[in-house]
Short mmCIF file of C-alpha atoms and ligand atoms in Angstrom, two decimals:
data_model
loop_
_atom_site.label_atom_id
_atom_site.label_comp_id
_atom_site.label_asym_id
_atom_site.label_seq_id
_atom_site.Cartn_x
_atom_site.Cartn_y
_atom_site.Cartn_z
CA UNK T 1 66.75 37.28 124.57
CA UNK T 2 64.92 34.15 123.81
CA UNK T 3 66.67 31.38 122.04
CA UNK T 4 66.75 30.68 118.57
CA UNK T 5 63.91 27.38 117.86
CA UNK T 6 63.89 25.67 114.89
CA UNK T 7 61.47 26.29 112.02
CA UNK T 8 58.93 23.96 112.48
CA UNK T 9 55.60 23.46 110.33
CA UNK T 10 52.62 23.08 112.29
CA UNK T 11 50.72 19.74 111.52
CA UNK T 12 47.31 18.63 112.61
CA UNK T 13 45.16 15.92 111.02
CA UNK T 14 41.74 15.47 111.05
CA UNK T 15 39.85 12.09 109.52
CA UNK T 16 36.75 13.05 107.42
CA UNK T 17 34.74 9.87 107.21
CA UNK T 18 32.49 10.52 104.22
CA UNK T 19 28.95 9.27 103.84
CA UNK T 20 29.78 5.60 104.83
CA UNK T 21 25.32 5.12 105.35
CA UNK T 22 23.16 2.11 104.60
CA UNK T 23 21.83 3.60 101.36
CA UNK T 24 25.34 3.42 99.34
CA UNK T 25 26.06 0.44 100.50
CA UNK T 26 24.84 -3.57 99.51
CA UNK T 27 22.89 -5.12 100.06
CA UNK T 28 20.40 -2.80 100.86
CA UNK T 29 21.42 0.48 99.45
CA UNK T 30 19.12 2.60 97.42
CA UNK T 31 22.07 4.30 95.95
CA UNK T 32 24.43 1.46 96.66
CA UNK T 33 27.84 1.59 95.68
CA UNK T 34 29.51 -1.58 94.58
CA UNK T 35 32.01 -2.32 97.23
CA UNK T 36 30.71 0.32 99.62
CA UNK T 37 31.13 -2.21 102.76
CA UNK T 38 34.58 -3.05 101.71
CA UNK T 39 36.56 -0.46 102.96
CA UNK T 40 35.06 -0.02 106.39
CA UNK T 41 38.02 -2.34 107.60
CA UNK T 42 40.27 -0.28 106.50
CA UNK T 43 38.47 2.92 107.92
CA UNK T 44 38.17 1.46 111.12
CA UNK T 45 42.47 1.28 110.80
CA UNK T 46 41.92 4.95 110.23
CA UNK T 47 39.72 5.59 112.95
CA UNK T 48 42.57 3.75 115.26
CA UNK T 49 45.24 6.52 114.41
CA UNK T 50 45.79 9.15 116.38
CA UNK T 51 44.21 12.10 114.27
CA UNK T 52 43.36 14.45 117.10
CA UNK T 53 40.12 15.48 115.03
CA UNK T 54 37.39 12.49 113.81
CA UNK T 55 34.41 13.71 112.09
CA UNK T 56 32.07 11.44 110.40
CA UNK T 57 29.48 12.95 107.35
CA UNK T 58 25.90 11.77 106.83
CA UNK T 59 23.72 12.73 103.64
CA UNK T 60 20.67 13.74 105.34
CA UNK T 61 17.87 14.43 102.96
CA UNK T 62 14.46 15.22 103.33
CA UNK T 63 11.60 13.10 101.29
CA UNK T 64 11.32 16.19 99.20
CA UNK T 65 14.61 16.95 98.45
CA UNK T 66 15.40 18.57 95.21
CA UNK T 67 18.05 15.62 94.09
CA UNK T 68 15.23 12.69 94.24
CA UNK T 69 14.07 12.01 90.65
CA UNK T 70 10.53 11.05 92.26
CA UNK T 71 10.36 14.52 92.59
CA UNK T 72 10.03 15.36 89.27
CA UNK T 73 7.84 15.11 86.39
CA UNK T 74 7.97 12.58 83.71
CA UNK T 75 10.06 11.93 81.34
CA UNK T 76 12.82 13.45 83.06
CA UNK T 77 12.65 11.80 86.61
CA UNK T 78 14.97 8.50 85.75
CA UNK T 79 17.28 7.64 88.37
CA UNK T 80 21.20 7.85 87.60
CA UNK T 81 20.23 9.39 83.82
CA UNK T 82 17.89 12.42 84.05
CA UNK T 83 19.62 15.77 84.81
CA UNK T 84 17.83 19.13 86.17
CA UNK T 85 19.02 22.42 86.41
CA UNK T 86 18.76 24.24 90.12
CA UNK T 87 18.61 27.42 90.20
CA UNK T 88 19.94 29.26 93.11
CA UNK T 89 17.40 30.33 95.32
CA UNK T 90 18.84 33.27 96.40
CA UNK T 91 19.89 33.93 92.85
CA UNK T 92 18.49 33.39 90.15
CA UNK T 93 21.03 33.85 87.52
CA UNK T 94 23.11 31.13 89.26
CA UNK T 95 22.46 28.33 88.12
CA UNK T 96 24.14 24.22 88.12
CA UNK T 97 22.95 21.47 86.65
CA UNK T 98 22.78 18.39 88.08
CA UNK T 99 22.31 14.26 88.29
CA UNK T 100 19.00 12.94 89.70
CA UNK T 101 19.20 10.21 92.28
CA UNK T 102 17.01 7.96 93.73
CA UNK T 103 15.43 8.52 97.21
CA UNK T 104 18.50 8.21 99.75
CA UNK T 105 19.45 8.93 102.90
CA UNK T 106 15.70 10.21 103.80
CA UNK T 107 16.55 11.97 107.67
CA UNK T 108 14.77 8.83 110.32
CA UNK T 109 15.22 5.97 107.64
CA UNK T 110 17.51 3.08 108.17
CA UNK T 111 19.24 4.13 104.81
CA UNK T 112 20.23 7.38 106.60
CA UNK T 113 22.30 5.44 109.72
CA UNK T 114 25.83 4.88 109.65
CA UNK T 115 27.00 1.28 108.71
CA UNK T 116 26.38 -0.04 112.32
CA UNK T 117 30.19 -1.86 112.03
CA UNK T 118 31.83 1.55 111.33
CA UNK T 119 33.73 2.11 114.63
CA UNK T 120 31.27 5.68 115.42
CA UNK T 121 32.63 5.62 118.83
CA UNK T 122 36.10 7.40 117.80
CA UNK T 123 34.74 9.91 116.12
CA UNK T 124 33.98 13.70 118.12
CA UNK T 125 31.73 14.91 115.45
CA UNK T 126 28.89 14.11 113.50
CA UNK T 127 28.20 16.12 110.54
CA UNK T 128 25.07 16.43 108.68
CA UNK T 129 24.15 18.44 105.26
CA UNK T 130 21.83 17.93 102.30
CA UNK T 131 19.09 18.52 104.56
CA UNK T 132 17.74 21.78 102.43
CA UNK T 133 15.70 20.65 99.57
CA UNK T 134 15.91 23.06 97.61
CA UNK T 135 20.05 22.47 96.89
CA UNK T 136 22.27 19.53 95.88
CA UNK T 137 24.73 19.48 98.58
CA UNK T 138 27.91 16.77 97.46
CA UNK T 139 30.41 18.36 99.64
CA UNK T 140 30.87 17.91 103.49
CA UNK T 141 31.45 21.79 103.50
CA UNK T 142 28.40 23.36 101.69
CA UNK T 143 26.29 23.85 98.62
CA UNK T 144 28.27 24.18 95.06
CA UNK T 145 26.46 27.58 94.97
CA UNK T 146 28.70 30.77 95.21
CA UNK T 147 26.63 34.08 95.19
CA UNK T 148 26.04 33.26 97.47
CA UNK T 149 26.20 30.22 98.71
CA UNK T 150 22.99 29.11 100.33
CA UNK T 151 23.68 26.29 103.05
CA UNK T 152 27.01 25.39 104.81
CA UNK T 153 27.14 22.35 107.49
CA UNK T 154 29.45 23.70 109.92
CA UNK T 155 32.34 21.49 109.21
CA UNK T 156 34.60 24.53 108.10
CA UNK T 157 34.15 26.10 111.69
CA UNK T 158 34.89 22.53 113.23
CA UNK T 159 38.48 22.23 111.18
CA UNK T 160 39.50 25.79 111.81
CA UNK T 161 38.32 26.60 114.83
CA UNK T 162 40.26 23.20 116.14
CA UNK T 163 43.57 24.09 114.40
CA UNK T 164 43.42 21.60 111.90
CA UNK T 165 46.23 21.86 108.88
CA UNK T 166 45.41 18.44 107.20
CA UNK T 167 42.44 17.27 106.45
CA UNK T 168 42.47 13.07 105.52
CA UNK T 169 39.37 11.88 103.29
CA UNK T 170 37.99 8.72 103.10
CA UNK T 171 34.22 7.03 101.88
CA UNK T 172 31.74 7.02 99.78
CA UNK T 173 31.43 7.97 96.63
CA UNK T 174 34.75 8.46 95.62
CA UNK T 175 33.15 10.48 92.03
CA UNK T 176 30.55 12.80 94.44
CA UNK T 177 30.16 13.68 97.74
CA UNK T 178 34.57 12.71 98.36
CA UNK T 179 35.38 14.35 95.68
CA UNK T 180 33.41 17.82 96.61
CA UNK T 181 34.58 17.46 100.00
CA UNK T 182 38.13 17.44 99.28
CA UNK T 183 37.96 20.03 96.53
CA UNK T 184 36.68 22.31 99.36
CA UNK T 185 39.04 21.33 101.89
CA UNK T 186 41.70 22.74 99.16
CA UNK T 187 39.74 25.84 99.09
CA UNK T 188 39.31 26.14 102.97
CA UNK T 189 43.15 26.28 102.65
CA UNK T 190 43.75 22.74 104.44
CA UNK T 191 46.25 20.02 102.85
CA UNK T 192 44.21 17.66 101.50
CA UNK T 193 44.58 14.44 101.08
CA UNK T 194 42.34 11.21 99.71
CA UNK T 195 43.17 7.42 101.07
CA UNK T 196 42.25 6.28 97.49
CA UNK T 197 41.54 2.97 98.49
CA UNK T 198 39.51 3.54 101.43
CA UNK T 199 36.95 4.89 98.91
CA UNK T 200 34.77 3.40 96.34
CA UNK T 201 33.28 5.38 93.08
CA UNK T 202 29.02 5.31 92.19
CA UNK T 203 31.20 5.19 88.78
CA UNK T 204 34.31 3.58 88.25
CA UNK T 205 35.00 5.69 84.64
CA UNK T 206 34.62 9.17 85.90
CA UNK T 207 37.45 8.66 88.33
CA UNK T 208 39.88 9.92 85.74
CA UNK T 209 37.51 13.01 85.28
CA UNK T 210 38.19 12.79 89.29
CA UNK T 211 42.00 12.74 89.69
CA UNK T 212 42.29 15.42 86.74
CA UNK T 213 40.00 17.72 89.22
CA UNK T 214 42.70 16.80 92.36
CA UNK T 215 45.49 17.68 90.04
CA UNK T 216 44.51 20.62 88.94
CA UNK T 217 43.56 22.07 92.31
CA UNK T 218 45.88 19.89 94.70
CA UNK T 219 44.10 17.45 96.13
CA UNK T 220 46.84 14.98 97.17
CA UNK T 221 45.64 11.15 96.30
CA UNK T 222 47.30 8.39 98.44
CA UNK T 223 47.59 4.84 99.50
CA UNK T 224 47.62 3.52 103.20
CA UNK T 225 51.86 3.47 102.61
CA UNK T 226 52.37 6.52 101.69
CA UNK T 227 54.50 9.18 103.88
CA UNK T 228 51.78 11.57 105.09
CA UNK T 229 49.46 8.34 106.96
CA UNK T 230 52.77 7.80 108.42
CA UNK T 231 53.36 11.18 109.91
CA UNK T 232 50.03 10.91 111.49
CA UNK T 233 51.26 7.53 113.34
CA UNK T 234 53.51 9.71 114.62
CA UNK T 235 51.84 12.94 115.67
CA UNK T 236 51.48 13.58 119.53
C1 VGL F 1 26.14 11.13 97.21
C2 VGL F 1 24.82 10.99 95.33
C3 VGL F 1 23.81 11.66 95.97
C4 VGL F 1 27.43 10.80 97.88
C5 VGL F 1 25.14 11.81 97.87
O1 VGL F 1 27.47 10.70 99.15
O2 VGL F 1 28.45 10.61 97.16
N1 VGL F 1 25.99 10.73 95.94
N2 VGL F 1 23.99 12.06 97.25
ZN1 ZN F 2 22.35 12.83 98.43
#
């Protein structure tokens, strides 16, 4: 008869580096962020911990991509204020409307790289999405389209596939692309958990629309203190 073992609950982090490119960032940034360069430091701190899993995400857009406002007609092609409605190409009854952006993160353009002083070299995975034009593509995971949903990146795979339990969010923009990746790391069944201030928002007043979103589905915000950044200091 074997002996009895202790409960334990499994635990394995991964670090999902967010978007941290050229084009939301100053002082170059198409889409820049205020304050996008600012929390590298503390990313790189991240980066130095010993999650067993490091992925970094890239938006990765082609020149045609359905989210660029130059890609639509007047009047409603402005930048950060006109809105269009996708429909889903494999469905059209599904439908989701959304913000149009200017050109970003075009796939071979300096505003697509990584910030060069992000520390790249800790990181086993580099994941790339947006890159069908024909969907918006926020989260890390896939498209916000359901039936069915028409592009996924791969990450999902990556996370289960290594074991992963946690998953620990960080970059850019706190309001978008962060935010969609963590709501579907809740719904890939992983703990999830933001490092608030190793993110920075496109804008600052929808973060309360934000943290209502983690609340309600249990996204876990926290600070570089807090318990759970701890634990991973300690994993082996
Ligand atoms: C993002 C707007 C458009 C982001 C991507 O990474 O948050 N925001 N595309
Ligand atoms: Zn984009």
């Amino acid at each position: 008869m074997s002996e009895a073992t202790p409960p334990t609950t499994p635990f394995k982090p991964a670090l999902v580096i967010v978007d941290v490119q050229e084009d939301f960032c100053p002082p170059t940034g198409s889409l820049a962020v205020a304050g996008g360069r600012d929390i590298v430091p503390l990313i790189n701190e991240l980066l130095a911990l010993p999650f067993p899993v490091k992925i970094a995400t890239k938006d990765f857009h082609p020149q045609d991509h359905v989210s660029f406002a130059s890609n639509h007609k007047p009047p409603n092609n402005k930048p950060f204020t006109s809105s269009f409605v996708i429909q889903n190409p494999l469905n059209k009854t599904e439908t989701i409307e959304t913000e149009l952006w200017p050109d970003h993160c075009v796939i071979g353009t300096k505003g697509a790289e990584l910030l060069p002083e992000l520390d790249v070299s800790k990181v086993q995975h580099i994941v790339e999405k947006g890159q069908d034009k024909r969907v918006e593509m926020y989260s890390a995971f896939a498209d916000p389209f359901r039936n069915p949903t028409v592009s996924k990146s791969g990450l999902a795979k990556i996370l289960h596939d290594a074991g992963v339990t946690d998953v620990y969010i960080a970059g850019l923009a706190a309001d978008y692309c962060v935010k969609f990746t963590a709501v579907d790391a809740v719904g890939e069944g992983f703990k999830t958990w933001v490092i608030e201030e190793a993110t920075k928002p496109v804008d600052p007043a929808a973060m309360k629309w934000v943290w209502q979103e983690y609340e309600r589905v249990g996204v876990d915000l926290i600070g570089m203190d807090h318990n759970a950044i701890q634990k991973v200091k300690e994993y082996s």
